[in-house]
Short mmCIF file of C-alpha atoms in Angstrom, two decimals:
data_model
loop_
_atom_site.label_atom_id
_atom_site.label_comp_id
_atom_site.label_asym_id
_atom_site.label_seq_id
_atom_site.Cartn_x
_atom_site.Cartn_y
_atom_site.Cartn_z
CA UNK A 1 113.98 107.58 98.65
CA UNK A 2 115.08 105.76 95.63
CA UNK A 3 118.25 104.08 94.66
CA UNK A 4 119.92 102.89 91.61
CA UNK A 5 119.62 99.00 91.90
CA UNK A 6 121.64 98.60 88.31
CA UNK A 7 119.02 98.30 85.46
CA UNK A 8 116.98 101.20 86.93
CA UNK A 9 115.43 102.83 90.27
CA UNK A 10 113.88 101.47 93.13
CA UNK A 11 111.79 103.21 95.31
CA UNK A 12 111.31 102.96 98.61
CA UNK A 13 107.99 104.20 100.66
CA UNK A 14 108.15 104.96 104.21
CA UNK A 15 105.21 104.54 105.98
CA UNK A 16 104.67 106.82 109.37
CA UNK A 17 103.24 104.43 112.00
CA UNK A 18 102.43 107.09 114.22
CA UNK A 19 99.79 108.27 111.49
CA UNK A 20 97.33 105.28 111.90
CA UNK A 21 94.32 107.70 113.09
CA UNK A 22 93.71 105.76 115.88
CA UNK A 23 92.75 102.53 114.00
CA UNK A 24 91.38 99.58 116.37
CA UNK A 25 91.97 96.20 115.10
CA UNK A 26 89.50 94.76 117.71
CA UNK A 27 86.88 96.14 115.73
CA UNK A 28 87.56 95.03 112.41
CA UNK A 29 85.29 91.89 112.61
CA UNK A 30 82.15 93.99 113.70
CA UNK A 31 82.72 97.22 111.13
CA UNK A 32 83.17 94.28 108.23
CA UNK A 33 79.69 93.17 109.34
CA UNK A 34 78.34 96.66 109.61
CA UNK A 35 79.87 97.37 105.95
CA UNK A 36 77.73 94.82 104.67
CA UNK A 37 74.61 96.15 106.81
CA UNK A 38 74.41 99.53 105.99
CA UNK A 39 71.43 101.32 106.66
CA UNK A 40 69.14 103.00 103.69
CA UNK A 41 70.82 106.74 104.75
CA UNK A 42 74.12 105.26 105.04
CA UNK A 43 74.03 103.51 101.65
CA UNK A 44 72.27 106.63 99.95
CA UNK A 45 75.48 109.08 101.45
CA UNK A 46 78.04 106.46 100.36
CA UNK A 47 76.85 106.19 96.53
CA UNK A 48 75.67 109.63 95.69
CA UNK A 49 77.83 111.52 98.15
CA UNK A 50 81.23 109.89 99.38
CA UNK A 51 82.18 107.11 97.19
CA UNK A 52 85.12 106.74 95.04
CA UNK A 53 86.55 110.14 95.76
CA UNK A 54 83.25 112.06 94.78
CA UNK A 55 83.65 114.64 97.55
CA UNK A 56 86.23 117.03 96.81
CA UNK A 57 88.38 113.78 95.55
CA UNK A 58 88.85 112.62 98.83
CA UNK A 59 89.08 109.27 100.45
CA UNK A 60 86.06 108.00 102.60
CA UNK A 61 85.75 104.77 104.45
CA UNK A 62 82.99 103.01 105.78
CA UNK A 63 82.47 101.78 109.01
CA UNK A 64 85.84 102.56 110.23
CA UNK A 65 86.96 101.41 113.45
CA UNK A 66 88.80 104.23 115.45
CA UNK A 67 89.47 104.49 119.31
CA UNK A 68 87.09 102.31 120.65
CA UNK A 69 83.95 102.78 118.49
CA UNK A 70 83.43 102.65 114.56
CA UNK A 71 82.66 105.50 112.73
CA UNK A 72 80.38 105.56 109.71
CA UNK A 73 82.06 107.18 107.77
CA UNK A 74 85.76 108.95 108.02
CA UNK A 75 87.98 110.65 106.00
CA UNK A 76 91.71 110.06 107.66
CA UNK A 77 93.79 112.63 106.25
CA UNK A 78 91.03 115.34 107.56
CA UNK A 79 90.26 113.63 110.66
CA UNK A 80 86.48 113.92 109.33
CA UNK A 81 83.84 111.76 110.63
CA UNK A 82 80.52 111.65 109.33
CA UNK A 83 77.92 110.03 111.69
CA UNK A 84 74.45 108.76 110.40
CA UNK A 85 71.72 108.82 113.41
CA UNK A 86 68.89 106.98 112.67
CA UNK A 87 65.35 107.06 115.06
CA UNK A 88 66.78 105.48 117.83
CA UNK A 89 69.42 107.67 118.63
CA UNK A 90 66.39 109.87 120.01
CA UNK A 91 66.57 107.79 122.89
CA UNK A 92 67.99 109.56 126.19
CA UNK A 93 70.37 106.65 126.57
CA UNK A 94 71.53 106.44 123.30
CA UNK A 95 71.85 110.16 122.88
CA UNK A 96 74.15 110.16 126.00
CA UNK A 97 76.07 107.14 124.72
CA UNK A 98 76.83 109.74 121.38
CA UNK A 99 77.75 112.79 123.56
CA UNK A 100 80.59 110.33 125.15
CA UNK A 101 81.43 109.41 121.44
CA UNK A 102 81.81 112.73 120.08
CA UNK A 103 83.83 114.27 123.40
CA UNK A 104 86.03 111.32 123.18
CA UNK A 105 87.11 111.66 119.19
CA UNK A 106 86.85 115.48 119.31
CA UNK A 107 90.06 115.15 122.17
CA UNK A 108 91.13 112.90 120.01
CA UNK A 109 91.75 115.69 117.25
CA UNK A 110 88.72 114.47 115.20
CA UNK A 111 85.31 116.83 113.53
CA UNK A 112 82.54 115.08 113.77
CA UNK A 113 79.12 115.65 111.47
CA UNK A 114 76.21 114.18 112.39
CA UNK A 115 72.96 113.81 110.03
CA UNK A 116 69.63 111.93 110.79
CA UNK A 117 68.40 109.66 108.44
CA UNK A 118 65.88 111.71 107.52
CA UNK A 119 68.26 114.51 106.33
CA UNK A 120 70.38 112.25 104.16
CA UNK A 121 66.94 110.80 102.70
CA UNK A 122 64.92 113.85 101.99
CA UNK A 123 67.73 116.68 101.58
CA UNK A 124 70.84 114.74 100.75
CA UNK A 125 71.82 118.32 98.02
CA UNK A 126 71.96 120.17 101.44
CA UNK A 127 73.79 117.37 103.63
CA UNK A 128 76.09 117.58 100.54
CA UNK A 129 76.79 121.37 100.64
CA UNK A 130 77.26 120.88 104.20
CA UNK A 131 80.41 118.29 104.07
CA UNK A 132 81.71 119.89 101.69
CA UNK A 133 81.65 123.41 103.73
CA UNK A 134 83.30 121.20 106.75
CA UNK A 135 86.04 120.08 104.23
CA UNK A 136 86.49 123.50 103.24
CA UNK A 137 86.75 124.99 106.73
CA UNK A 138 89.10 121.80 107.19
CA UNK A 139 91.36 122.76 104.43
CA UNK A 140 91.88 126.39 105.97
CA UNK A 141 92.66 125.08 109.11
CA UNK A 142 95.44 122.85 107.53
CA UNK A 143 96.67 125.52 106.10
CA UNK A 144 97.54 128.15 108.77
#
């Protein structure tokens, strides 16, 4: 909206509250920490891959908290997650830990792509083409 305010316009932005995808302030602390931790893969996908708008000029951020975990990566206006899984989520009771995680932001209205560590080391061209086909598939979904 903007208004004439007598030596020119103001304008006013209006921001929807409803549309905080699910943001957790509890977590800030931790995904701050976790930000400055990053793993190899993680830091690899974020500077050749995600950062600065290099994927299709969209927004990523890192370590973002949302419900009640924190998602490596996520891109809010597509409700994309990207999920790093490194050797130990291998483990039975880590891999049931992520099935929980995934059913829980996928009712939630979120897609979520997961990569190993290896993938993102060793192929990061094909975890590339990959996103990007997500974002596309995304896009038409938006549309209709």
């Amino acid at each position: 909206m903007e208004e004439d305010k007598g030596g020119g316009k103001v304008t006013r932005i209006f921001i929807d509250m409803d549309n905080h995808n699910d943001y957790n302030k509890q977590l800030r602390g931790l995904a701050g920490k976790l930000r400055k931790d990053m793993t190899k893969a993680e830091a690899s996908l974020w500077k050749y891959v995600l950062r600065a708008g290099m994927m299709k000029g969209y927004t990523f951020n890192r370590q973002r908290p949302v419900l009640t975990y924190i998602a490596d990566f996520m891109c809010k206006p597509l409700k994309l997650i990207i999920e790093i899984d490194g050797i130990t989520h291998q483990f039975e009771d880590v891999g049931a830990k992520d099935v929980q995680r995934q059913q829980a932001l996928q009712e939630a209205g979120y897609t979520i792509l997961r990569f190993s560590d290896n993938d993102v080391l060793n192929d990061i061209e094909n975890v590339k083409y990959a996103i990007a086909d997500c974002i596309e598939d995304i896009e038409k979904q938006m549309l209709t």
